[in-house]
Coordinates of C-alpha atoms in Angstrom, one line a residue:
X1 CA 0.1 0.0 0.0
X2 CA 1.4 3.5 -0.8
X3 CA 0.5 6.9 0.9
X4 CA -3.2 7.7 0.2
X5 CA -3.1 11.1 2.3
X6 CA -5.1 13.7 0.5
X7 CA -2.1 16.2 0.5
X8 CA 0.3 13.6 -1.0
X9 CA -2.2 12.5 -3.7
X10 CA -2.9 16.1 -4.7
X11 CA 0.8 16.9 -5.1
X12 CA 1.1 14.1 -7.5
X13 CA -2.0 14.2 -9.6
X14 CA -4.7 16.5 -10.6
X15 CA -7.3 13.8 -11.4
X16 CA -8.3 11.4 -8.7
X17 CA -9.5 8.7 -11.2
X18 CA -5.8 7.8 -11.2
X19 CA -6.6 6.2 -7.8
X20 CA -10.4 5.6 -7.5
X21 CA -13.3 5.7 -9.9
X22 CA -16.4 3.9 -11.4
X23 CA -16.0 3.6 -15.1
X24 CA -19.0 3.1 -17.3
X25 CA -19.0 1.2 -20.6
X26 CA -21.0 -1.2 -22.8
X27 CA -20.3 -4.9 -23.7
X28 CA -20.7 -6.1 -27.2
X29 CA -24.0 -7.7 -26.2
X30 CA -25.4 -4.3 -25.3
X31 CA -25.2 -4.5 -21.5
X32 CA -24.0 -1.6 -19.5
X33 CA -21.2 -2.2 -17.1
X34 CA -19.6 -0.1 -14.5
X35 CA -16.1 -1.1 -13.3
X36 CA -14.8 0.1 -9.9
X37 CA -11.4 0.2 -8.2
X38 CA -10.2 2.3 -5.3
X39 CA -6.4 1.5 -4.7
X40 CA -7.1 -1.2 -2.2
X41 CA -6.8 -4.3 -4.5
X42 CA -10.7 -4.7 -4.5
X43 CA -12.3 -4.4 -8.0
X44 CA -16.0 -4.8 -8.9
X45 CA -18.2 -4.8 -11.8
X46 CA -21.8 -3.5 -11.6
X47 CA -24.7 -4.4 -14.0
X48 CA -27.1 -1.6 -14.4
X49 CA -29.3 -3.6 -16.8
X50 CA -29.7 -6.3 -14.1
X51 CA -30.8 -4.2 -11.2
X52 CA -27.5 -2.4 -10.6
X53 CA -26.3 -5.8 -8.9
X54 CA -22.7 -6.6 -8.5
X55 CA -21.2 -9.1 -10.8
X56 CA -17.4 -9.7 -11.0
X57 CA -15.5 -9.0 -7.9
X58 CA -11.7 -9.8 -7.1
X59 CA -8.9 -8.6 -4.7
X60 CA -5.5 -8.3 -5.8
X61 CA -6.5 -10.6 -8.7
X62 CA -8.2 -13.3 -6.5
X63 CA -11.7 -14.0 -7.5
X64 CA -14.4 -13.6 -4.7
X65 CA -17.4 -15.1 -6.5
X66 CA -18.6 -17.5 -9.0
X67 CA -20.1 -16.6 -12.4
X68 CA -22.4 -18.6 -14.6
X69 CA -21.5 -20.0 -18.0
X70 CA -21.8 -17.1 -20.6
X71 CA -22.8 -14.5 -18.2
X72 CA -23.6 -11.6 -17.9
X73 CA -27.0 -12.4 -19.5
X74 CA -29.3 -9.9 -20.8
X75 CA -32.7 -9.8 -19.1
X76 CA -35.4 -11.9 -20.8
X77 CA -38.8 -12.2 -19.1
X78 CA -39.5 -15.2 -21.3
X79 CA -36.7 -17.3 -19.7
X80 CA -36.7 -18.7 -16.1
X81 CA -34.7 -17.1 -13.4
X82 CA -32.2 -20.0 -13.2
X83 CA -31.2 -19.7 -16.9
X84 CA -30.4 -15.9 -16.3
X85 CA -28.6 -16.3 -13.1
X86 CA -25.3 -14.5 -13.6
X87 CA -23.8 -15.6 -10.3
X88 CA -21.7 -12.7 -9.2
X89 CA -21.4 -11.0 -5.6
X90 CA -24.9 -9.6 -5.5
X91 CA -28.1 -10.8 -7.1
X92 CA -31.1 -9.1 -5.5
X93 CA -34.2 -11.2 -4.9
X94 CA -37.7 -9.5 -4.6
X95 CA -39.1 -7.1 -4.4
X96 CA -42.6 -8.9 -4.0
X97 CA -41.5 -12.5 -4.1
X98 CA -38.4 -14.5 -2.8
X99 CA -38.4 -18.2 -2.8
X100 CA -39.5 -21.1 -5.1
X101 CA -42.0 -20.6 -8.0
X102 CA -45.5 -20.4 -6.7
X103 CA -49.0 -19.4 -7.6
X104 CA -50.9 -17.0 -5.5
X105 CA -53.4 -18.8 -3.3
X106 CA -56.1 -16.1 -3.9
X107 CA -55.4 -14.7 -7.5
X108 CA -53.7 -17.6 -9.0
X109 CA -51.0 -15.2 -10.2
X110 CA -47.7 -16.9 -11.0
X111 CA -44.4 -15.9 -9.3
X112 CA -41.1 -17.2 -10.7
X113 CA -38.2 -18.0 -8.4
X114 CA -37.0 -15.1 -6.4
X115 CA -39.1 -12.5 -8.2
X116 CA -38.4 -10.0 -11.0
X117 CA -36.0 -7.6 -9.6
X118 CA -32.8 -8.9 -11.1
X119 CA -34.5 -8.6 -14.6
X120 CA -35.1 -4.8 -14.3
X121 CA -33.0 -2.0 -15.8
X122 CA -31.8 0.8 -13.4
X123 CA -32.3 4.3 -14.7
X124 CA -30.9 7.8 -13.6
X125 CA -27.6 5.9 -13.1
X126 CA -24.8 8.4 -12.2
X127 CA -21.3 8.3 -10.7
X128 CA -20.2 10.7 -8.1
X129 CA -16.9 11.3 -6.3
X130 CA -15.3 13.7 -3.9
X131 CA -13.4 14.3 -0.7
X132 CA -15.3 14.1 2.5
X133 CA -12.8 15.8 5.0
X134 CA -9.8 13.4 4.6
X135 CA -11.7 10.5 3.1
X136 CA -12.4 10.2 -0.7
X137 CA -15.6 8.5 -1.6
X138 CA -16.9 7.4 -5.0
X139 CA -20.3 6.0 -5.4
X140 CA -22.8 4.9 -8.1
X141 CA -26.5 5.7 -7.6
X142 CA -29.4 4.4 -9.6
X143 CA -33.1 3.8 -9.4
X144 CA -35.2 0.7 -10.2
X145 CA -38.9 0.5 -10.5
X146 CA -40.9 -2.8 -10.1
X147 CA -44.3 -1.5 -11.1
X148 CA -47.6 -2.5 -13.0
X149 CA -50.6 -0.6 -14.0
X150 CA -53.3 -1.2 -11.4
X151 CA -50.6 -3.2 -9.4
X152 CA -47.6 -2.5 -7.3
X153 CA -45.5 0.7 -7.6
X154 CA -42.5 -0.1 -5.7
X155 CA -39.4 2.2 -6.1
X156 CA -35.8 1.4 -5.1
X157 CA -32.8 3.7 -4.9
X158 CA -29.6 2.0 -4.8
X159 CA -26.1 3.5 -3.8
X160 CA -22.8 1.3 -4.2
X161 CA -20.1 3.2 -2.3
X162 CA -16.3 2.8 -2.4
X163 CA -13.8 4.7 -0.1
X164 CA -10.2 5.3 -1.3
X165 CA -7.9 2.6 0.0
X166 CA -10.6 0.6 1.9
X167 CA -11.1 -3.2 0.7
X168 CA -14.7 -2.7 1.2
X169 CA -18.0 -1.9 -0.6
X170 CA -21.2 -0.6 0.9
X171 CA -24.7 -1.2 -0.7
X172 CA -27.6 1.2 0.5
X173 CA -31.1 0.6 -0.7
X174 CA -34.1 2.6 -0.1
X175 CA -37.3 0.9 -1.1
X176 CA -40.7 3.0 -1.2
X177 CA -44.2 2.1 -1.9
X178 CA -45.4 4.9 -4.2
X179 CA -49.0 3.5 -4.6
X180 CA -52.3 4.1 -2.7
X181 CA -52.5 0.6 -1.4
X182 CA -50.3 -1.7 0.7
X183 CA -47.9 -4.0 -1.2
X184 CA -46.3 -7.3 -0.1
X185 CA -42.6 -6.7 0.2
X186 CA -39.9 -9.3 0.2
X187 CA -36.2 -8.5 -0.3
X188 CA -33.2 -10.7 0.1
X189 CA -29.6 -9.7 -0.7
X190 CA -28.3 -12.9 -2.2
X191 CA -24.5 -12.5 -1.8
X192 CA -22.7 -15.2 -3.6
X193 CA -19.1 -16.3 -3.1
X194 CA -16.9 -18.9 -4.9
X195 CA -13.5 -20.5 -5.1
X196 CA -10.9 -19.6 -3.8
X197 CA -12.7 -17.6 -1.2
X198 CA -14.8 -20.6 -0.4
X199 CA -13.0 -23.9 -0.3
X200 CA -12.1 -26.9 1.9
X201 CA -11.4 -25.7 5.4
X202 CA -13.2 -22.3 5.2
X203 CA -15.8 -21.7 7.9
X204 CA -18.7 -19.4 8.4
X205 CA -18.9 -17.5 11.8
X206 CA -22.2 -16.0 12.7
X207 CA -23.2 -14.6 16.2
X208 CA -26.5 -16.5 16.5
X209 CA -29.3 -17.7 18.9
X210 CA -30.3 -20.5 16.7
X211 CA -29.7 -22.2 13.5
X212 CA -32.4 -24.0 11.7
X213 CA -32.4 -26.3 8.6
X214 CA -34.6 -25.6 5.8
X215 CA -35.5 -29.2 4.9
X216 CA -34.4 -32.8 5.5
X217 CA -31.3 -32.4 3.5
X218 CA -30.1 -29.6 5.6
X219 CA -31.1 -31.3 8.7
X220 CA -28.8 -34.2 7.9
X221 CA -25.9 -31.7 7.8
X222 CA -27.0 -29.5 10.6
X223 CA -23.9 -30.5 12.8
X224 CA -21.6 -29.3 10.1
X225 CA -23.3 -26.0 9.1
X226 CA -20.3 -23.8 9.6
X227 CA -17.8 -25.8 7.5
X228 CA -17.2 -25.7 3.8
X229 CA -15.8 -28.5 1.7
X230 CA -14.3 -29.4 -1.7
X231 CA -16.3 -29.6 -4.8
X232 CA -18.2 -32.8 -5.3
X233 CA -20.2 -34.3 -8.2
X234 CA -24.1 -34.0 -7.8
X235 CA -23.8 -32.5 -4.3
X236 CA -27.3 -31.4 -3.2
X237 CA -27.7 -28.0 -1.7
X238 CA -28.0 -27.2 2.0
X239 CA -29.9 -24.2 3.4
X240 CA -29.8 -22.9 7.0
X241 CA -31.7 -20.0 8.6
X242 CA -29.9 -18.1 11.3
X243 CA -31.6 -16.1 14.1
X244 CA -28.7 -13.6 14.4
X245 CA -27.5 -11.7 17.4
X246 CA -27.6 -7.8 17.2
X247 CA -25.7 -5.0 18.7
X248 CA -27.2 -2.0 20.2
X249 CA -27.4 -0.4 16.9
X250 CA -29.2 -3.4 15.5
X251 CA -26.2 -4.4 13.4
X252 CA -25.3 -8.0 12.6
X253 CA -22.1 -9.5 11.2
X254 CA -21.0 -12.8 9.6
X255 CA -17.4 -13.8 8.6
X256 CA -16.5 -16.3 6.0
X257 CA -13.0 -17.1 6.2
X258 CA -9.9 -19.4 6.5
X259 CA -7.3 -18.5 9.0
X260 CA -5.5 -16.0 6.6
X261 CA -8.1 -14.7 4.0
X262 CA -11.8 -14.0 4.1
X263 CA -14.7 -11.7 4.0
X264 CA -16.8 -10.0 6.5
X265 CA -20.5 -9.1 5.9
X266 CA -22.1 -6.4 8.1
X267 CA -25.7 -5.2 7.8
X268 CA -28.3 -3.2 9.5
X269 CA -30.9 -5.7 10.7
X270 CA -33.7 -3.1 11.5
X271 CA -35.6 -4.2 8.4
X272 CA -33.3 -7.2 7.6
X273 CA -33.5 -9.5 10.5
X274 CA -33.2 -12.9 8.7
X275 CA -30.0 -14.5 7.6
X276 CA -30.0 -17.4 5.0
X277 CA -26.9 -19.6 4.5
X278 CA -26.9 -21.4 1.1
X279 CA -24.3 -24.1 0.8
X280 CA -23.8 -25.5 -2.8
X281 CA -20.6 -27.7 -3.2
X282 CA -21.6 -29.1 -6.6
X283 CA -18.8 -29.6 -9.1
X284 CA -18.7 -26.8 -11.7
X285 CA -21.4 -24.7 -10.0
X286 CA -19.6 -24.3 -6.8
X287 CA -21.2 -21.2 -5.2
X288 CA -22.3 -20.5 -1.7
X289 CA -24.5 -17.7 -0.4
X290 CA -24.6 -15.6 2.8
X291 CA -28.0 -13.7 2.5
X292 CA -29.6 -11.1 4.8
X293 CA -33.2 -10.3 4.1
X294 CA -36.5 -8.9 5.5
X295 CA -37.8 -12.4 4.7
X296 CA -36.9 -16.1 4.3
X297 CA -36.6 -17.5 0.7
X298 CA -40.0 -19.3 1.1
X299 CA -42.4 -17.4 -1.1
X300 CA -45.3 -15.1 -0.3
X301 CA -47.8 -18.0 0.4
X302 CA -45.9 -19.6 3.2
X303 CA -44.7 -16.3 4.6
X304 CA -48.4 -15.1 4.8
X305 CA -49.5 -18.3 6.5
X306 CA -46.8 -17.9 9.2
X307 CA -47.2 -14.1 9.7
X308 CA -43.8 -13.3 8.3
X309 CA -45.0 -11.5 5.1
X310 CA -44.2 -7.8 5.3
X311 CA -46.3 -5.2 3.6
X312 CA -45.3 -1.7 2.8
X313 CA -48.0 0.9 3.4
X314 CA -48.7 3.8 0.9
X315 CA -45.8 6.1 1.1
X316 CA -43.8 3.9 3.5
X317 CA -40.0 3.4 2.9
X318 CA -37.5 1.0 4.3
X319 CA -33.7 1.6 4.2
X320 CA -31.3 -1.2 3.9
X321 CA -27.3 -1.2 4.6
X322 CA -24.9 -3.9 3.7
X323 CA -21.1 -3.8 3.8
X324 CA -18.6 -6.3 2.4
X325 CA -15.0 -6.1 3.7
X326 CA -12.2 -8.3 2.5
X327 CA -10.1 -9.8 5.1
X328 CA -6.5 -10.0 3.8
X329 CA -4.1 -11.7 6.4
X330 CA -4.3 -13.5 9.6
X331 CA -4.6 -10.2 11.6
X332 CA -7.5 -8.9 9.6
X333 CA -9.5 -12.3 10.0
X334 CA -8.7 -12.3 13.7
X335 CA -10.1 -8.8 14.2
X336 CA -13.2 -9.8 12.4
X337 CA -13.7 -12.9 14.3
X338 CA -13.3 -11.0 17.7
X339 CA -16.2 -8.7 16.4
X340 CA -18.5 -11.8 16.0
X341 CA -17.3 -13.3 19.2
X342 CA -18.3 -10.0 21.0
X343 CA -21.8 -10.2 19.5
X344 CA -22.0 -13.8 20.6
X345 CA -21.5 -12.8 24.1
X346 CA -23.5 -9.7 24.3
X347 CA -25.8 -9.5 21.3
X348 CA -29.6 -9.6 21.4
X349 CA -31.5 -12.0 19.3
X350 CA -33.5 -10.7 16.2
X351 CA -37.1 -10.8 16.6
X352 CA -38.1 -13.5 14.2
X353 CA -40.1 -16.8 14.3
X354 CA -38.6 -19.9 13.0
X355 CA -40.6 -22.7 14.9
X356 CA -42.5 -24.0 11.9
X357 CA -39.0 -24.9 10.4
X358 CA -37.6 -26.3 13.8
X359 CA -40.5 -28.6 13.9

């Protein structure tokens, strides 16, 4: 690392894009991309035409995520969610449905896996950068509408933020119901991680009051939920739901790491009290998720039956904050683990109900 002091940088360059920026371009297939770097070793690629989600990510050349064959894929409402899944660090699920495909129990309306959000194009996309005292911040902002005439009118404003020299990215989402009727609202930040960040010997550390398996497949591996293993042919996915422990500001933290390298996820659990852990060791599609949400990935029908379905009232808005930090070296990993250990000793359980899964 070199000197990133403001006075030093301004003596050597008149343009901060030498050190930090988000650069917009268009791929040959027509998709817009925004590539970010901030002199920390962390690089990211955003996809404005897929909800302003985060696709590629690396730290000093080391991949942090898994990407799907041929991605990034252009949105196509005639194709299924799984065929258009790009992989990548963040695939946002929602905004009205998160979970398996289902038909509404009242209207019969079909809802595809994990909803429509990742098929939507961001608009009013802009890049901003500037000094905030001695800290230089560069961010991308954009808006996404999930709307239908005589139906929902949901509006999301997303900010993806870098700070100079920090191997971290913040994602701030504000979701508002702009209609005159309440709207079902399900949102899951589907963070996806791949090899070599996830491999044999890596563990997930979460301050928790309870860990509950989604189904019998996960129940058979409940004893091993923190541990990650080598890729294996035809391995079946395992999904666990965590009742996390929160600090006095309602923040939660999870660490996915080996002894010398990893990643910490921090988030504001005020409106995002659930954490889903997805373990998928299947050969070739080796990708695992750590996923905060205002819901479980169970669909509207089950959430409604068990009193978990959130509705946004007319004019109501909820703010969500997530931060990913790369942990490079044993010292950085240890500091993050101490944060989780402190939460485990003193944190308060999130106010969620998982009894129907526990039984």
